[in-house]
Tab-separated table of C-alpha atoms and ligand atoms in Angstrom:
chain	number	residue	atom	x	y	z
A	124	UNK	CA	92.186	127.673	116.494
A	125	UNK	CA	89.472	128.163	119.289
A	126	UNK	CA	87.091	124.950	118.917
A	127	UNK	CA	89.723	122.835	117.559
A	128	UNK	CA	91.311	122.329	121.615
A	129	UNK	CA	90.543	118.084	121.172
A	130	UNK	CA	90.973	117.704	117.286
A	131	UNK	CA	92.038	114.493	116.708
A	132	UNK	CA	94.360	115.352	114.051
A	133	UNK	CA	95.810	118.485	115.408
A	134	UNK	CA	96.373	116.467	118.473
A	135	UNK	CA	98.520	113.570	116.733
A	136	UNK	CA	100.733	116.562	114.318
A	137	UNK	CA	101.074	118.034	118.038
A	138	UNK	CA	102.840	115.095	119.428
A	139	UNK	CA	104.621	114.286	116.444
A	140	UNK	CA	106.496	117.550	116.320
A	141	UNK	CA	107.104	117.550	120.313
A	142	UNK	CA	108.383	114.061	119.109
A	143	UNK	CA	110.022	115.017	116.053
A	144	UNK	CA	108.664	112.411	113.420
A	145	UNK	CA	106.371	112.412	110.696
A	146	UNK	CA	102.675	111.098	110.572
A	147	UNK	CA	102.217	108.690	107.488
A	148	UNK	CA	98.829	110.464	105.822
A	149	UNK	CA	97.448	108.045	103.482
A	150	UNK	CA	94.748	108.376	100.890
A	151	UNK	CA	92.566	105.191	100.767
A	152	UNK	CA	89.713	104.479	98.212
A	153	UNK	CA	87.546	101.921	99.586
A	154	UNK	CA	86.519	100.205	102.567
A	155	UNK	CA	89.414	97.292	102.476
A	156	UNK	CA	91.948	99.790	102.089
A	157	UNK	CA	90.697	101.985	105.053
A	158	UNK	CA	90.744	98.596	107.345
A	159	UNK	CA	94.045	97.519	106.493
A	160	UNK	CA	95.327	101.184	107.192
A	161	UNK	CA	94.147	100.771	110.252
A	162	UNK	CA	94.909	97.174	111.196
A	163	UNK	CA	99.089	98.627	109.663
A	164	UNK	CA	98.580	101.365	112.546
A	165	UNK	CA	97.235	99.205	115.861
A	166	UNK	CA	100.237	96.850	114.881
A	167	UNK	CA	102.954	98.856	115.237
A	168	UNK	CA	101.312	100.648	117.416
A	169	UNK	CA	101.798	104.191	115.592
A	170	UNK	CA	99.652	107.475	114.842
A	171	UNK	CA	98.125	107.731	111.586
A	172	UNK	CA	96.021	109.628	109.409
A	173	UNK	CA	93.308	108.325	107.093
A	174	UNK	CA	92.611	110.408	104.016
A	175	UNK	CA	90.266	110.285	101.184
A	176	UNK	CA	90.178	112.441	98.189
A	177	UNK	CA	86.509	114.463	97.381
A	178	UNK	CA	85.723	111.829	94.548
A	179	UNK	CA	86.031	108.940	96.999
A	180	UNK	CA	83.769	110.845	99.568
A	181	UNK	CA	81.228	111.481	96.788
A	182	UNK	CA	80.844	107.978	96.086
A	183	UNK	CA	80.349	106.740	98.943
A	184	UNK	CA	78.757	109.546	100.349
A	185	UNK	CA	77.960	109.526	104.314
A	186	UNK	CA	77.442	106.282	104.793
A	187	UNK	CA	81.348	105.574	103.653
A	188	UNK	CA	82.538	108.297	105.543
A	189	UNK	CA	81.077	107.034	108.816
A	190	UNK	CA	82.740	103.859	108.226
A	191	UNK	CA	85.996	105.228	107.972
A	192	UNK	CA	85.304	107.319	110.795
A	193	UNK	CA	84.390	104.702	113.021
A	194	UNK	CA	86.961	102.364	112.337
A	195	UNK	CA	89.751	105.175	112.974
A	196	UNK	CA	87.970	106.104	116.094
A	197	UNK	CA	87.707	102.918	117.624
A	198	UNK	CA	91.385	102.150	116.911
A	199	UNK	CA	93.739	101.373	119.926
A	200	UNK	CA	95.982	104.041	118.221
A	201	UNK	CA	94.980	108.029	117.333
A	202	UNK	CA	94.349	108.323	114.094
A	203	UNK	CA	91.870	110.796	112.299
A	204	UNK	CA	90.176	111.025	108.934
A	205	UNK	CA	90.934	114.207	106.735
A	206	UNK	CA	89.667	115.348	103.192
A	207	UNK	CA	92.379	115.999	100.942
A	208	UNK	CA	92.183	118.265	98.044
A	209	UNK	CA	88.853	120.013	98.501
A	210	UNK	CA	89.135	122.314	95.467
A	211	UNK	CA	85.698	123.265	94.641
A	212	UNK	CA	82.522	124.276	96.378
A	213	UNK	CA	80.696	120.836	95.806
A	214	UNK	CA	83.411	119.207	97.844
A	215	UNK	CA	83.248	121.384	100.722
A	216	UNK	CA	79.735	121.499	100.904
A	217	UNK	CA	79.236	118.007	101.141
A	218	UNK	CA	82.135	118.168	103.520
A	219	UNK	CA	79.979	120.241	106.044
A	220	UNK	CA	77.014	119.205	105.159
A	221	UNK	CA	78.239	115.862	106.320
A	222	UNK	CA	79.504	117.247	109.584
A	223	UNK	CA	76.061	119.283	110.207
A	224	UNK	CA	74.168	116.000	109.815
A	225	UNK	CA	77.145	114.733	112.668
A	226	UNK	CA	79.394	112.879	110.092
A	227	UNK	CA	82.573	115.000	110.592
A	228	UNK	CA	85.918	114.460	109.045
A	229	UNK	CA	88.635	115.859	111.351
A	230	UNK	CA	90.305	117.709	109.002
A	231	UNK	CA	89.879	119.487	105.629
A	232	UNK	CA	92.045	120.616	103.324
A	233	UNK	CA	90.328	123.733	101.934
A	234	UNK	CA	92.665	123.747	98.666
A	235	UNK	CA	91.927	127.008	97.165
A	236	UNK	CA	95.402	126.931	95.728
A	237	UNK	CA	93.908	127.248	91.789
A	238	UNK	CA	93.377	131.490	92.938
A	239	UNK	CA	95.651	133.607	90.914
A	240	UNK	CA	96.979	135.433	93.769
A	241	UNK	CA	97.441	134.739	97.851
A	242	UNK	CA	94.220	137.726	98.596
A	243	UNK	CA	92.277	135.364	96.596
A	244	UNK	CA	93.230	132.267	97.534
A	245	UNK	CA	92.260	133.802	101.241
A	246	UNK	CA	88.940	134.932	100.093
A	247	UNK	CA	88.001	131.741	99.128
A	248	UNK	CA	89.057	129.820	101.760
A	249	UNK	CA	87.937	131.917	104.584
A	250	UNK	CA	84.349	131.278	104.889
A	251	UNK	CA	85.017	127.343	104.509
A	252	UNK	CA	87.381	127.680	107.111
A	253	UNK	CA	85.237	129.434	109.564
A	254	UNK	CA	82.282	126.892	108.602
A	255	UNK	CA	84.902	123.922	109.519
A	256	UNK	CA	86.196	125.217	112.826
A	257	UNK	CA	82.476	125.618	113.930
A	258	UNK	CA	82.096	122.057	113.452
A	259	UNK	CA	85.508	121.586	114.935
A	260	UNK	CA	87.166	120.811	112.012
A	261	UNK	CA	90.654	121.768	111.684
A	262	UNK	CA	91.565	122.973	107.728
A	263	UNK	CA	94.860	122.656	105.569
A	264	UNK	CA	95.583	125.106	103.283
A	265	UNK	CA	98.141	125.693	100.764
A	266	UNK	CA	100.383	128.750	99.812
A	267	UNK	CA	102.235	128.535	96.186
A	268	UNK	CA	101.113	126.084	93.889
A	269	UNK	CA	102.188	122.062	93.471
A	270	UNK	CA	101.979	121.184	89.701
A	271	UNK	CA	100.949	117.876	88.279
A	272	UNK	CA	98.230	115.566	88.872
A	273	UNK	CA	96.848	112.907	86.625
A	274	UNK	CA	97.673	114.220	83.248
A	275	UNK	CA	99.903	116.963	81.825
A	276	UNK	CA	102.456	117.290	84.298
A	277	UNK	CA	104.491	120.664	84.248
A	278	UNK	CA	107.966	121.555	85.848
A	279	UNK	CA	107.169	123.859	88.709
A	280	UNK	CA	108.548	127.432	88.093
A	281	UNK	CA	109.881	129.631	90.709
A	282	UNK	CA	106.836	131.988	90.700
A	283	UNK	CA	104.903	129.000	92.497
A	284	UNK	CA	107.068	128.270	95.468
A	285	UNK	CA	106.106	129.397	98.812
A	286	UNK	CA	107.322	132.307	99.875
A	287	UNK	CA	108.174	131.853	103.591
A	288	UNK	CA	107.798	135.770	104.377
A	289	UNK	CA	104.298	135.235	103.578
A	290	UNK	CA	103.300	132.199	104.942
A	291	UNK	CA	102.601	133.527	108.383
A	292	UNK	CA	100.544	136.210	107.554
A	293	UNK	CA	98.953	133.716	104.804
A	294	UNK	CA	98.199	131.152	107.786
A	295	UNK	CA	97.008	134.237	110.485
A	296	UNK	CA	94.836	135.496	107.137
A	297	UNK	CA	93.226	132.482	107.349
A	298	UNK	CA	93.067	130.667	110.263
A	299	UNK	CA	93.896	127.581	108.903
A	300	UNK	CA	96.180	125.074	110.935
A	301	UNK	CA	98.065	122.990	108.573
A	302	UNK	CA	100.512	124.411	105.539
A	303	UNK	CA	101.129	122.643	102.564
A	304	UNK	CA	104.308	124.481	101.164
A	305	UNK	CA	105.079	124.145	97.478
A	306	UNK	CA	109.114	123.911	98.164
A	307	UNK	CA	109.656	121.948	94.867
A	308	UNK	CA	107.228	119.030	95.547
A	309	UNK	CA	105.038	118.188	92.404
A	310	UNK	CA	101.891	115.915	92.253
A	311	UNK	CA	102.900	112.729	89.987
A	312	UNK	CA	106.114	111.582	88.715
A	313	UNK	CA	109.214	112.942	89.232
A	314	UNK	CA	110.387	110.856	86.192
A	315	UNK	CA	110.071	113.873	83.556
A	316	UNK	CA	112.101	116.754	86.302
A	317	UNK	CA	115.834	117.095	85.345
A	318	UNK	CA	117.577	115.423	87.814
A	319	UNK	CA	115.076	114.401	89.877
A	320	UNK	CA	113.111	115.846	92.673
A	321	UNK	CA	114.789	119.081	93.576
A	322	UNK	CA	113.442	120.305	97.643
A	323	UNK	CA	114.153	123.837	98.534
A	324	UNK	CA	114.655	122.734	101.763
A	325	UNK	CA	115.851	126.132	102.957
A	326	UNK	CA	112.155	127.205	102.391
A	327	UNK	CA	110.994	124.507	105.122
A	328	UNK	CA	113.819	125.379	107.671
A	329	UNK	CA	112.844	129.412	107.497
A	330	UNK	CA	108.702	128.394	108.360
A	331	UNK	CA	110.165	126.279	111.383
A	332	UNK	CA	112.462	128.473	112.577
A	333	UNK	CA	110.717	130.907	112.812
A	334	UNK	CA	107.914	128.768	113.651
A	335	UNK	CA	105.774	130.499	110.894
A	336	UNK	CA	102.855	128.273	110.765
A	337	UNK	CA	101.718	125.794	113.476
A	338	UNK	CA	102.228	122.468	111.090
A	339	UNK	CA	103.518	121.562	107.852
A	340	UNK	CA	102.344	119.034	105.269
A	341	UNK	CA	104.621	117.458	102.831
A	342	UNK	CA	102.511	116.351	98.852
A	343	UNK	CA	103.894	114.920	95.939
A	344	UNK	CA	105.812	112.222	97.777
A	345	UNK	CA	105.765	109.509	95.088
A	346	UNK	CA	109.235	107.980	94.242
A	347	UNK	CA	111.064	110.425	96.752
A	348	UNK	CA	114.245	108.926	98.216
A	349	UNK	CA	114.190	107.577	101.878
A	350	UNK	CA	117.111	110.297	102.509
A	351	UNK	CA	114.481	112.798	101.416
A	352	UNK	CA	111.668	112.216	104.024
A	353	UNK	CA	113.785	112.242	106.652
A	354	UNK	CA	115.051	115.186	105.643
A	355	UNK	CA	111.806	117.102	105.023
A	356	UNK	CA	110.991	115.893	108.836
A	357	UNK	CA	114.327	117.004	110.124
A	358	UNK	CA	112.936	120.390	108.456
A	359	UNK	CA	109.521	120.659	110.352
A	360	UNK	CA	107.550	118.741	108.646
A	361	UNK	CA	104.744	116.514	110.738
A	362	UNK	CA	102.297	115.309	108.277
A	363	UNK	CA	103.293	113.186	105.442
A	364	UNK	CA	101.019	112.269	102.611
A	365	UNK	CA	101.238	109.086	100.746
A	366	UNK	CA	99.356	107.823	98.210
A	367	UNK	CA	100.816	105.237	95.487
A	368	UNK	CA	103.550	104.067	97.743
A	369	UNK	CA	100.522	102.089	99.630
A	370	UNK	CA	97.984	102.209	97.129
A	371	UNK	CA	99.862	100.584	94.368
A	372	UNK	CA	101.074	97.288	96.118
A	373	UNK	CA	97.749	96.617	97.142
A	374	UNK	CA	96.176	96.524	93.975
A	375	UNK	CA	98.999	94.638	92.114
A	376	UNK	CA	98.395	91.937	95.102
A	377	UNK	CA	94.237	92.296	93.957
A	378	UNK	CA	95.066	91.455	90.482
A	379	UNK	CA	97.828	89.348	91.028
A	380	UNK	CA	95.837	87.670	93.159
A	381	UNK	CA	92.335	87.349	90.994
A	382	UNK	CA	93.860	85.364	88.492
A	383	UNK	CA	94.613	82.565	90.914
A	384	UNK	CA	92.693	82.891	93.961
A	385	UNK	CA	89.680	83.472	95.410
A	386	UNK	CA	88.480	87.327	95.454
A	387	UNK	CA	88.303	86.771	99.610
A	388	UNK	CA	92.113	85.489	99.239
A	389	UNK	CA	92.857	87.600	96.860
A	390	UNK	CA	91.455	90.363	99.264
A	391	UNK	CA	93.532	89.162	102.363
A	392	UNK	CA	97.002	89.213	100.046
A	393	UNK	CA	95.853	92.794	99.339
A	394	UNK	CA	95.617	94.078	102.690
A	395	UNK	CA	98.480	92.098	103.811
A	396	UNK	CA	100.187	93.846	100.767
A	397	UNK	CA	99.054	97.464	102.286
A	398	UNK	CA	100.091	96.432	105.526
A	399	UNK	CA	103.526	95.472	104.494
A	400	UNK	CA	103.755	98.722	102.727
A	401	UNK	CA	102.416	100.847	105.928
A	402	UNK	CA	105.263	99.354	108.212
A	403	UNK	CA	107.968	100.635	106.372
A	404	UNK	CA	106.591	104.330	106.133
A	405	UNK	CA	106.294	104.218	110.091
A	406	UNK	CA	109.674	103.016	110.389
A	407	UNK	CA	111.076	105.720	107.594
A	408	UNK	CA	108.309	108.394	109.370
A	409	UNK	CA	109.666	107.471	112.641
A	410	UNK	CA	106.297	107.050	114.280
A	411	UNK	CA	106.276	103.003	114.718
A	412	UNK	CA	105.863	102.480	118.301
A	413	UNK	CA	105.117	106.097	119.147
A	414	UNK	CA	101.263	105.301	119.619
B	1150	ZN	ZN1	98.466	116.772	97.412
């Protein structure tokens, strides 16, 4: 982790563990969304982290990026601005390129989770690690595989949970700093898994205790119970990521509010929607007032 000593986001997972609550990671898609993020953070006075997925970072290309960057920077409360998902080389590249050119997102999450096994998963993450942590970039990986995503969701089978007795040397193999562990966590609904979400919590208490990996990052948190984040944070987990939960009130409040208002109303409901949203997670995250 040598050149990462002042990352902004390693620094705010640091103090949440010392603390022992979670850090509300939320994906955002445009500029209104990344403002109201922030305004949610600076008014309760919490820790957050901003993320944006590679499609929303190819759109608006550096430009956007420096936007979010600068309004999470100049926040009265730390929060950074991570990629999530990087899965393929055009991501990353643009990624560091964008850094190189001094646009640089904090973190990365070098998701080379597709590989058929964990020596190629390593392979391919490696050199995009050791690009990022030139730039001083910190990098999230993850070991096992989360199913779902937009369309044909599959039940997660045993063979793609994490094995704990490999995470550390998974994490020393390649020097990333943040573990996303597939523990029974899906991307999508939870709607179509018998009996609902089903955590193998045991796998989270075994990378703590033996304090495996230096953070862990919790995915697939749509429709989880409140009982269930506080529980995955109980179990070592710092970073939380969230993406409908805040997403989704905001733009029922932009098309609620479009068919009666004005679109800069209609905007205001919407981030006052987001906002509304955000408070609860740092009061279920435990990380309201902790700024
Ligand atoms: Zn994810």
């Amino acid at each position: 982790m040598s050149g990462l000593k002042n990352n902004r986001t390693l620094e705010i997972l640091r103090k949440a563990e010392e603390g022992r609550y979670g850090i509300l990671a939320q994906c955002v898609y445009d500029a209104n969304q990344a403002l109201a993020f922030v305004r949610a953070c600076e008014a309760k006075r919490s820790p957050g982290i901003l993320q944006l997925f590679p499609i929303t970072v190819k759109l608006g290309g550096g430009p956007f990026l420096r936007y979010c960057i600068d309004i999470c920077h100049a926040a009265s409360v730390p929060i950074s601005v991570h990629m999530d998902h990087a899965t393929d080389a055009e991501a990353l590249e643009q990624a560091i390129g964008l850094a190189e050119q001094g646009i640089a997102f904090d973190s990365i999450m070098v998701d080379a989770s597709h590989a058929e096994t964990d020596e190629e998963n390593i392979a391919i993450a490696v050199p995009y690690i050791q690009r990022c942590n030139a730039l001083g970039i910190a990098t999230e990986v993850e070991l096992g595989r989360l199913e779902g995503g937009e369309a044909g969701l599959r039940v997660i089978d045993g063979g793609m949970l994490t094995d704990p007795s490999k995470a550390e040397a998974f994490m020393a193999a390649t020097g990333a700093d943040i573990l996303a562990p597939s523990i029974g966590n899906l991307h999508g609904s939870y709607k179509f898994v018998e009996g609902g979400p089903n955590f193998r919590q045991e796998i989270l208490k075994d990378l703590q205790k033996k304090d495996k990996v230096p953070y862990l990052c919790l995915h697939g948190t749509d429709e989880i119970s409140d009982d269930l984040f506080r529980e995955c944070i109980a179990n070592g987990v710092s970073k939380v990521n969230v993406n409908s939960w805040l997403r989704d009130p905001y733009c029922v409040a932009l098309a609620e509010g479009l068919t009666t208002k004005s679109m800069p109303e209609a905007i205001d409901d919407a981030i006052e929607a987001l906002e509304q949203s955000a408070y609860r997670f740092f009061d279920l995250l435990g990380s309201a007032g902790k700024a």
